[in-house]
Amino acid sequence: MIVEMRTGASRKEVDDVVEKAKSVGLNVQLNLGTDKTVVALLGSNTGQIPTDIFAVLPGVESVTRIMKPYKLASREFRPRSTVVDCGGVRIGGNKIIVMAGPCAVESEAQLMEAARAVKKAGASILRGGAFKPRTSPFSFQGLQQQGLELLARARQETGLPVVTEVVNPADVDLVASFADMLQIGSRNMQNYALLTAVGKMHKPVVLKRGFANTITEWLLAADYLLAEGGNHAILCERGIRTFEDSIRFSLDITAIPVLKKNSHLPVIVDPSHAAGHWSLVPAVAKAAVAAGADGLIIEVHPNPKEALVDGLQSLSVSDFSRLMKELSTVAASVGRTM
Amino acid sequence: MIVEMRTGASRKEVDDVVEKAKSVGLNVQLNLGTDKTVVALLGSNTGQIPTDIFAVLPGVESVTRIMKPYKLASREFRPRSTVVDCGGVRIGGNKIIVMAGPCAVESEAQLMEAARAVKKAGASILRGGAFKPRTSPFSFQGLQQQGLELLARARQETGLPVVTEVVNPADVDLVASFADMLQIGSRNMQNYALLTAVGKMHKPVVLKRGFANTITEWLLAADYLLAEGGNHAILCERGIRTFEDSIRFSLDITAIPVLKKNSHLPVIVDPSHAAGHWSLVPAVAKAAVAAGADGLIIEVHPNPKEALVDGLQSLSVSDFSRLMKELSTVAASVGRTM
Amino acid sequence: MIVEMRTGASRKEVDDVVEKAKSVGLNVQLNLGTDKTVVALLGSNTGQIPTDIFAVLPGVESVTRIMKPYKLASREFRPRSTVVDCGGVRIGGNKIIVMAGPCAVESEAQLMEAARAVKKAGASILRGGAFKPRTSPFSFQGLQQQGLELLARARQETGLPVVTEVVNPADVDLVASFADMLQIGSRNMQNYALLTAVGKMHKPVVLKRGFANTITEWLLAADYLLAEGGNHAILCERGIRTFEDSIRFSLDITAIPVLKKNSHLPVIVDPSHAAGHWSLVPAVAKAAVAAGADGLIIEVHPNPKEALVDGLQSLSVSDFSRLMKELSTVAASVGRTM
Amino acid sequence: MIVEMRTGASRKEVDDVVEKAKSVGLNVQLNLGTDKTVVALLGSNTGQIPTDIFAVLPGVESVTRIMKPYKLASREFRPRSTVVDCGGVRIGGNKIIVMAGPCAVESEAQLMEAARAVKKAGASILRGGAFKPRTSPFSFQGLQQQGLELLARARQETGLPVVTEVVNPADVDLVASFADMLQIGSRNMQNYALLTAVGKMHKPVVLKRGFANTITEWLLAADYLLAEGGNHAILCERGIRTFEDSIRFSLDITAIPVLKKNSHLPVIVDPSHAAGHWSLVPAVAKAAVAAGADGLIIEVHPNPKEALVDGLQSLSVSDFSRLMKELSTVAASVGRTM
């Protein structure tokens, strides 16, 4: 349930709404706009509570039920698009943001070379995995803390903010102490313990879509992040599992306009994991920008053939530079900058 | 197996290859280029036949096995991209072709209004269904022959070539006598009797992807068309069936670069059936062009709210006109014209 | 809309209902029971027609709207389970019916050996493909008319009725002149021209589920068959396309109770195509019987390793004989005979 | 790589193999049989290490590469089927084990009533959720520690061992201190931090299949559990996500024989979550037993209509009792007891 306060409603009036909500067992989220406050009333039993008990309170302009199962991530709750700030880089505005770097941090040399190269080509954020969720327990699991330290060093040298994945609630503090933005991977989209732990950090988060989750489930997962009080989630479409076997995952391009219609959160696309082959990445990346994505996250490796993880889907530095130029004309064609 | 003849090989040398192939039970398809002839040798037992028996013949430059299950539709058979001519409109060249019109032909007034409007907005080909494959036997099945006659009248008035679906091998002659291009719908992609009957007409054909067929099966279906001797197939991606339930079908955007890599045939996209809702069509259409599609087939209805079939996914005339302008800037951004 | 007549309603009273229905543009199907007649009123606009205009007619007991999209195949239309007679073999009764034989008819020797063996092991119906829908135009397409003749000869020798697939509306008369039961394959489930042509024959039909069709679409396809006036359709679950890649198709075991709840038609299962490997067939076959299937259709080949089509999924004669014994105990455990 | 020692090989000979393995960077798992020891050598680089360096060691009978991506869960590693002991109940033997109880523990009264009823009807293990992974953060999340205490009380009263889900690595110790068997839910199948934490407990674990994971990925997840040194994993098929929309998930019945062929671990089936409706549960449960499952986990609620979670899929006590009787005849028909 959304309670919209009148322009100029007093803090006392807002507090009265909050108190009333708590008295009937609801949780509350405040969206304090510059001239108007919106109060979200949340709980499993909102359907049984009449809107009138709030509508009659002083300072209340309107009370609306949110019909979608997701609440905080919905456009009904925040009609205006959210812009997330990550170390000074704004995601969700007119400028299309590219995050690039290797799938896994492998060594200082590899990471520094990649970081310098993607910066030169125009990327705004450096990506790189320190904790890698791997299908087999006997595969390389990432450099872990050492990888985080290397990412911090790469940020220091290039000035690029860094985004990296966290896979265990117990590691959230550690990862957050190094990274500018946390990433929740596809396999953890419904790992609610992790979502809650990450949400509590009030840091920017890239929330990848579970490879077999509906858009509704995805926005409900975003609700887990937002329920901890921040508003820093970025949705990342990375392909869904289908019967098609020529590619790793089928990128759901239509998810972009569907999300833009139903949610206020920024939307980015990972063309590398979806396609699974570097030669397909440019076409998918351009499609994503044309369809309205706010950014891209792309795997780039200084030497894809020797990558420890996912080399086949990584662009070389020169292919990435060429793609960045092509993307800027596509971005301009839909009224965006890069 | 592909036998590439030397530049300047004589007709007699080509005939000898053909004769040898037939003597070992193979079928043959000739690709007569301007300076070079390529002979495809086809059969279920090509794996057992040594390439040497052809390699030693005079005039033969090379003999290659096609490892893909599809043969005639593969780029290995025809490295150069095919351009299909439909009533003077060239599909597969630099210019992006838009086919537009109502899902079903409903009346002379409806069709004429749609035809004039899509022409004015820049469409090159008129689409409209006369025979409608419907999930229930008790739904409207199309105006059938009367619909074909109306399409012919609309072509006469506007000069636009027309494309329309055929659903029964017994109707192929009739439909081909009215239409410039035949369409095979998603549910009939593996209706081999229909594919063979349509292939025999040597007319341009839009082959829609079966909503649960792999790209490999799709190119094998194209082989059924091409095996009848023409080279006029156009592949149309229209969305695949997945678990996502906010849209009718999930458009497989990555299929575009995959097809461009593996096949010489033109590729178009139907954003209307995939999205299932008109408001999502523009984003998907722009994505398709950015990803490298050669054309689009879009549902446009003069009065979408009163459409007998699929009104929800049809663009109004004004929305279509606006989209055409937007598409032309996206097309230019990837080096294409419209 | 279903009009149930009173017990003992006169023919004139039924005719009046039919006439009224036609006067408002509806089609009619009669279900003449021994003591009661049910009239189905069908059309795309039944939602706009009030039930009252029928309820007031003499002899009418009740008028009900069928809320399911499918009508004639629904249990609402025929509450009692249908039993289909195929050359004296009753499908849909207490006895579980096994149809067995080779995927494709390859030669007289192969077919006769298979026919004798499956009869000896307890099969009631002989299956064998004469027209084979193949993914590639360059694969073996079946012996066609010669295959039909061999099937007729096998019936003559063994007394087993025969079921075989038809793929082209133009072949329906021919196939029906040889076979006791027609089969519509998975890829043709939504080939409405074929469904209509087959429906007109008023012969038993095995309607395989399209490998990516919902149960609702399947029952709508059955409506196409039943709309031609017969009541001889048998639904065959044969696996659906999913992401799982260790098997060819995922058998939808839950479809059996779902169909039994919503439709009056008999349900059989094809474990061979679903599993794709002979070693998995027995477990799936037993599961199908335990879940309530009325029969099975199983591929058996005298020499699976030399089969021209689908040898990997064919049982040998000895494996089939062993399975038949195991199945009979499972059948007994759920109160069925074999 | 699997090193099979000769019958009667000495401890010293085994240790030498282990030492050699460690010297080339491999991890080791021992399977100490009564008369024979098998050593699994594990690592991401086993492909580069020649088998000869182990084959020449004294006491070694054979060295085999495991070609499957999963290792410890494979039948190649342990040819004999594993039997898991859970509080005296043996899972994976001839007797089919039924675990039953409410989806969520709601109150002492509800749980005790359910526990007594399922025991009386013949269940061997009590199930009940204390920590509930819910799609929305605003839904009931379970009674948590209080729920665990109630489960322990129910065990005390009925003597039934209890199984309950754990969702956070931080809770594993707590849950393990109350429960006889831990459950990893479908959404956490690839939550590797959780798998590792649970594996370390060396307690029986029910590992539910991720609803969009392949069988190979599932067995790799089991490898995460087994890599911590125990051998107590039970695989639970609970339905996969497909396009079919009449049910919640499509139970993959063929997974049972596929798992039995490729893995030594016990296999159970959850018909309740797959079907999503209580009326479909009996047919699916019987199919699972007929197909070779070692057990079932079924939701039973004393008052399904008032359940806080998943009431629609819960059996009433009387329906469950009836089902248990029916299952015992099906079990007998495939040579199993109950």
Coordinates of C-alpha atoms in Angstrom, one line a residue, chain B:
Chain B
M1 CA 29.6 -32.5 -49.7
I2 CA 30.5 -29.4 -51.7
V3 CA 32.4 -29.6 -54.9
E4 CA 33.9 -26.3 -55.9
M5 CA 34.7 -26.1 -59.6
R6 CA 37.7 -24.2 -60.9
T7 CA 37.1 -20.7 -62.4
G8 CA 36.3 -21.3 -66.0
A9 CA 35.4 -25.0 -65.6
S10 CA 33.3 -26.1 -68.6
R11 CA 29.7 -27.2 -68.6
K12 CA 30.9 -30.7 -69.5
E13 CA 33.1 -30.8 -66.4
V14 CA 30.2 -29.8 -64.2
D15 CA 28.0 -32.4 -65.9
D16 CA 30.6 -35.1 -65.2
V17 CA 30.5 -34.3 -61.5
V18 CA 26.7 -34.4 -61.5
E19 CA 26.7 -37.8 -63.3
K20 CA 29.3 -39.3 -60.9
A21 CA 27.2 -38.1 -58.0
K22 CA 24.0 -39.6 -59.3
S23 CA 25.9 -42.9 -60.0
V24 CA 26.6 -43.3 -56.3
G25 CA 23.0 -42.4 -55.3
L26 CA 23.4 -38.7 -54.4
N27 CA 21.2 -35.8 -55.3
V28 CA 22.7 -32.6 -56.7
Q29 CA 22.1 -28.9 -56.4
L30 CA 24.0 -26.4 -58.6
N31 CA 25.0 -22.9 -57.5
L32 CA 26.1 -21.2 -60.7
G33 CA 28.0 -18.1 -59.8
T34 CA 29.2 -15.6 -62.3
D35 CA 32.7 -17.0 -62.5
K36 CA 32.5 -20.2 -60.5
T37 CA 30.2 -23.1 -60.1
V38 CA 29.6 -24.9 -56.8
V39 CA 27.9 -28.3 -56.7
A40 CA 26.2 -29.6 -53.6
L41 CA 26.0 -33.4 -53.3
L42 CA 23.2 -34.4 -51.0
G43 CA 22.0 -37.7 -49.5
S44 CA 21.6 -39.6 -46.3
N45 CA 24.8 -41.6 -46.9
T46 CA 27.3 -38.9 -47.9
G47 CA 29.4 -39.8 -44.9
Q48 CA 30.2 -43.2 -46.5
I49 CA 31.4 -41.8 -49.8
P50 CA 35.0 -40.8 -50.2
T51 CA 35.7 -37.2 -51.4
D52 CA 38.4 -38.5 -53.7
I53 CA 36.1 -39.9 -56.4
F54 CA 35.1 -36.3 -57.1
A55 CA 38.4 -34.6 -56.4
V56 CA 40.1 -36.4 -59.2
L57 CA 37.6 -35.3 -61.9
P58 CA 38.8 -32.6 -64.3
G59 CA 37.7 -29.0 -63.5
V60 CA 37.3 -29.7 -59.8
E61 CA 39.1 -27.3 -57.5
S62 CA 38.2 -28.7 -54.1
V63 CA 35.8 -31.1 -52.3
T64 CA 34.6 -30.3 -48.8
R65 CA 32.3 -32.1 -46.4
I66 CA 29.7 -29.8 -44.8
M67 CA 29.8 -30.7 -41.2
K68 CA 26.6 -28.9 -40.3
P69 CA 23.4 -31.0 -40.5
Y70 CA 21.9 -28.4 -42.8
K71 CA 23.5 -28.0 -46.2
L72 CA 21.8 -25.8 -48.8
A73 CA 21.1 -23.1 -46.2
S74 CA 24.6 -23.0 -44.9
R75 CA 27.3 -20.4 -45.6
E76 CA 29.6 -23.2 -46.4
F77 CA 27.5 -23.9 -49.5
R78 CA 27.0 -20.2 -50.4
P79 CA 29.6 -17.9 -48.8
R80 CA 28.0 -14.8 -50.2
S81 CA 24.8 -13.5 -48.6
T82 CA 21.7 -14.1 -50.6
V83 CA 19.5 -11.2 -51.7
V84 CA 15.8 -12.2 -52.4
D85 CA 13.8 -10.2 -54.8
C86 CA 10.1 -9.8 -54.0
G87 CA 8.3 -7.8 -56.7
G88 CA 11.3 -5.5 -57.1
V89 CA 12.0 -5.1 -53.4
R90 CA 15.4 -6.6 -52.5
I91 CA 15.7 -8.3 -49.1
G92 CA 19.1 -9.0 -47.8
G93 CA 20.9 -6.0 -49.2
N94 CA 22.0 -2.8 -47.4
K95 CA 18.5 -1.4 -47.2
I96 CA 16.4 -2.6 -44.3
I97 CA 13.0 -3.7 -45.5
V98 CA 9.8 -3.2 -43.5
M99 CA 6.7 -5.4 -44.2
A100 CA 3.6 -4.1 -42.4
G101 CA -0.1 -4.4 -42.3
P102 CA -2.9 -6.0 -40.3
C103 CA -2.6 -9.5 -38.7
A104 CA -5.8 -10.6 -40.6
V105 CA -7.5 -9.1 -43.6
E106 CA -10.9 -8.3 -42.2
S107 CA -12.5 -6.1 -44.9
E108 CA -11.7 -4.0 -47.9
A109 CA -12.0 -0.8 -45.9
Q110 CA -9.7 -2.0 -43.1
L111 CA -7.1 -3.4 -45.6
M112 CA -7.0 -0.4 -47.9
E113 CA -6.7 2.1 -45.0
A114 CA -3.8 0.0 -43.5
A115 CA -2.1 -0.4 -46.9
R116 CA -2.2 3.3 -47.7
A117 CA -1.0 4.2 -44.2
V118 CA 2.0 1.8 -44.1
K119 CA 3.0 2.8 -47.6
K120 CA 3.0 6.5 -46.6
A121 CA 5.0 5.7 -43.5
G122 CA 7.7 4.0 -45.6
A123 CA 6.9 0.2 -45.6
S124 CA 8.0 -1.6 -48.7
I125 CA 5.8 -4.7 -48.5
L126 CA 2.2 -5.2 -47.4
R127 CA 1.4 -8.1 -45.0
G128 CA -2.0 -9.5 -44.2
G129 CA -3.4 -12.9 -43.3
A130 CA -6.1 -14.5 -45.5
F131 CA -5.7 -18.0 -44.1
K132 CA -5.3 -17.8 -40.3
P133 CA -4.1 -20.9 -38.3
R134 CA -6.0 -20.5 -35.1
T135 CA -5.6 -22.5 -31.9
S136 CA -9.3 -23.2 -31.6
P137 CA -11.5 -24.5 -34.5
F138 CA -14.2 -22.1 -33.3
S139 CA -12.2 -18.9 -33.8
F140 CA -12.3 -16.7 -36.9
Q141 CA -10.2 -18.6 -39.6
G142 CA -9.6 -15.7 -42.0
L143 CA -11.4 -14.5 -45.2
Q144 CA -9.5 -17.0 -47.2
Q145 CA -9.8 -16.5 -51.0
Q146 CA -11.7 -13.3 -50.5
G147 CA -8.8 -12.1 -48.4
L148 CA -6.4 -12.9 -51.2
E149 CA -8.4 -10.9 -53.7
L150 CA -8.4 -7.9 -51.3
L151 CA -4.7 -8.2 -51.0
A152 CA -4.3 -8.2 -54.7
R153 CA -6.5 -5.1 -54.9
A154 CA -4.4 -3.4 -52.2
R155 CA -1.2 -4.1 -54.2
Q156 CA -2.8 -2.7 -57.3
E157 CA -3.7 0.5 -55.6
T158 CA -0.5 1.0 -53.6
G159 CA 2.1 -0.7 -55.7
L160 CA 3.3 -2.6 -52.6
P161 CA 4.1 -6.3 -53.1
V162 CA 2.1 -8.5 -50.7
V163 CA 3.1 -11.4 -48.4
T164 CA 0.5 -13.7 -46.9
E165 CA 0.5 -17.0 -45.1
V166 CA -0.3 -20.4 -46.6
V167 CA -1.3 -23.3 -44.3
N168 CA -2.3 -26.2 -46.5
P169 CA -0.3 -27.8 -49.3
A170 CA -3.6 -27.9 -51.3
D171 CA -3.8 -24.1 -51.2
V172 CA -0.3 -23.3 -52.3
D173 CA -1.1 -22.8 -56.0
L174 CA -4.1 -20.5 -55.1
V175 CA -2.1 -18.4 -52.7
A176 CA 0.9 -18.2 -55.0
S177 CA -1.4 -16.9 -57.8
F178 CA -2.3 -13.8 -55.7
A179 CA 0.8 -13.2 -53.5
D180 CA 4.3 -12.0 -54.3
M181 CA 5.7 -13.8 -51.3
L182 CA 4.4 -16.7 -49.3
Q183 CA 4.7 -17.1 -45.6
I184 CA 5.1 -20.3 -43.6
G185 CA 4.0 -19.7 -40.0
S186 CA 5.6 -20.8 -36.8
R187 CA 3.4 -23.8 -36.2
N188 CA 4.1 -25.1 -39.7
M189 CA 7.9 -24.8 -39.7
Q190 CA 8.2 -28.6 -39.6
N191 CA 5.2 -29.3 -41.8
Y192 CA 7.4 -30.9 -44.5
A193 CA 4.5 -31.5 -46.9
L194 CA 3.8 -27.8 -46.9
L195 CA 7.5 -26.8 -47.1
T196 CA 8.0 -29.0 -50.2
A197 CA 4.8 -27.7 -51.9
V198 CA 5.9 -24.1 -51.3
G199 CA 9.5 -24.8 -52.3
K200 CA 8.3 -26.0 -55.7
M201 CA 6.8 -22.6 -56.5
H202 CA 10.2 -20.9 -56.7
K203 CA 8.7 -17.8 -55.2
P204 CA 10.1 -15.8 -52.2
V205 CA 9.1 -17.4 -48.9
V206 CA 9.2 -16.0 -45.4
L207 CA 10.0 -19.0 -43.2
K208 CA 9.0 -18.2 -39.6
R209 CA 10.9 -20.0 -36.8
G210 CA 8.9 -22.6 -35.0
F211 CA 8.4 -21.3 -31.5
A212 CA 10.2 -24.2 -29.9
N213 CA 12.7 -25.0 -32.7
T214 CA 16.4 -24.7 -32.5
I215 CA 18.3 -22.7 -35.1
T216 CA 19.6 -25.9 -36.5
E217 CA 16.1 -27.3 -37.1
W218 CA 15.1 -24.0 -38.6
L219 CA 17.9 -24.1 -41.2
L220 CA 17.0 -27.8 -41.9
A221 CA 13.5 -26.6 -42.6
A222 CA 15.0 -24.0 -45.0
D223 CA 16.8 -26.9 -46.7
Y224 CA 13.4 -28.4 -47.4
L225 CA 12.5 -25.2 -49.3
L226 CA 15.8 -24.9 -51.1
A227 CA 15.9 -28.6 -52.0
E228 CA 13.2 -27.9 -54.5
G229 CA 15.6 -25.8 -56.5
G230 CA 15.0 -22.1 -55.6
N231 CA 17.0 -19.8 -53.3
H232 CA 14.3 -17.5 -52.1
A233 CA 13.9 -18.2 -48.4
I234 CA 13.9 -15.5 -45.8
L235 CA 14.3 -16.5 -42.2
C236 CA 12.0 -14.7 -39.7
E237 CA 12.7 -14.8 -36.0
R238 CA 9.4 -14.3 -34.1
G239 CA 10.1 -15.3 -30.5
I240 CA 10.5 -18.6 -28.8
R241 CA 8.6 -20.3 -26.0
T242 CA 10.2 -19.9 -22.6
F243 CA 9.1 -19.8 -18.9
E244 CA 8.9 -16.0 -18.9
D245 CA 5.2 -15.1 -18.6
S246 CA 5.1 -11.3 -18.9
I247 CA 5.3 -11.6 -22.7
R248 CA 3.9 -14.0 -25.3
F249 CA 7.3 -15.2 -26.6
S250 CA 10.9 -14.4 -25.9
L251 CA 12.5 -12.8 -28.9
D252 CA 15.8 -14.6 -29.5
I253 CA 17.9 -11.6 -30.5
T254 CA 21.1 -13.6 -30.5
A255 CA 19.7 -15.7 -33.3
I256 CA 20.4 -12.8 -35.7
P257 CA 24.2 -12.9 -35.4
V258 CA 24.1 -16.8 -35.2
L259 CA 22.2 -17.0 -38.4
K260 CA 24.4 -14.4 -40.2
K261 CA 27.4 -16.5 -39.3
N262 CA 26.0 -19.8 -40.4
S263 CA 23.7 -19.1 -43.2
H264 CA 23.6 -17.0 -46.4
L265 CA 19.9 -16.4 -46.2
P266 CA 18.3 -13.0 -45.3
V267 CA 17.0 -12.6 -41.7
I268 CA 14.0 -10.6 -40.6
V269 CA 12.3 -10.1 -37.3
D270 CA 8.7 -10.0 -36.2
P271 CA 8.6 -7.9 -33.1
S272 CA 4.8 -8.0 -32.8
H273 CA 4.2 -11.7 -32.2
A274 CA 7.2 -11.9 -29.9
A275 CA 6.3 -9.0 -27.6
G276 CA 2.5 -9.6 -27.7
H277 CA 1.9 -6.0 -26.7
W278 CA 2.2 -3.0 -28.9
S279 CA 4.0 -0.9 -26.3
L280 CA 7.0 -3.2 -26.4
V281 CA 7.2 -3.4 -30.2
P282 CA 9.4 -0.3 -30.8
A283 CA 12.2 -1.3 -28.4
V284 CA 12.3 -4.8 -29.9
A285 CA 12.3 -3.5 -33.5
K286 CA 15.2 -1.1 -32.8
A287 CA 17.1 -3.9 -31.2
A288 CA 16.6 -6.1 -34.2
V289 CA 18.0 -3.5 -36.6
A290 CA 21.0 -2.8 -34.3
A291 CA 21.7 -6.5 -34.1
G292 CA 21.9 -6.9 -37.9
A293 CA 18.4 -7.9 -39.1
D294 CA 17.7 -7.3 -42.8
G295 CA 14.1 -6.4 -42.2
L296 CA 11.1 -6.3 -40.0
I297 CA 7.5 -7.6 -40.3
I298 CA 5.2 -5.5 -38.1
E299 CA 1.5 -5.6 -37.4
V300 CA -0.3 -2.3 -38.0
H301 CA -4.0 -1.9 -37.7
P302 CA -6.0 1.3 -38.5
N303 CA -8.0 0.6 -35.3
P304 CA -6.2 -1.8 -33.1
K305 CA -9.0 -1.9 -30.5
E306 CA -11.4 -3.4 -33.0
A307 CA -9.1 -5.9 -34.6
L308 CA -10.6 -9.4 -34.9
V309 CA -7.2 -11.0 -34.2
D310 CA -4.2 -9.9 -32.1
G311 CA -5.3 -6.3 -31.6
L312 CA -3.2 -5.9 -28.5
Q313 CA 0.0 -6.4 -30.4
S314 CA -0.8 -4.2 -33.4
L315 CA 0.6 -0.7 -33.7
S316 CA -1.7 2.2 -34.6
V317 CA -0.8 4.1 -37.8
S318 CA 0.6 7.0 -35.9
D319 CA 2.8 4.8 -33.6
F320 CA 4.0 3.0 -36.7
S321 CA 4.9 6.3 -38.5
R322 CA 6.9 7.4 -35.4
L323 CA 8.7 4.1 -35.2
M324 CA 9.7 4.2 -38.9
K325 CA 11.5 7.6 -38.2
E326 CA 13.2 6.2 -35.2
L327 CA 14.3 3.1 -37.0
S328 CA 15.9 5.0 -39.8
T329 CA 18.3 6.7 -37.4
V330 CA 19.1 3.3 -35.8
A331 CA 19.6 1.8 -39.2
A332 CA 22.1 4.6 -40.1
S333 CA 24.0 4.0 -36.9
V334 CA 24.9 0.5 -38.1
G335 CA 25.6 1.5 -41.7
R336 CA 22.2 0.6 -43.2
T337 CA 19.6 2.5 -45.1
M338 CA 15.9 2.4 -44.9

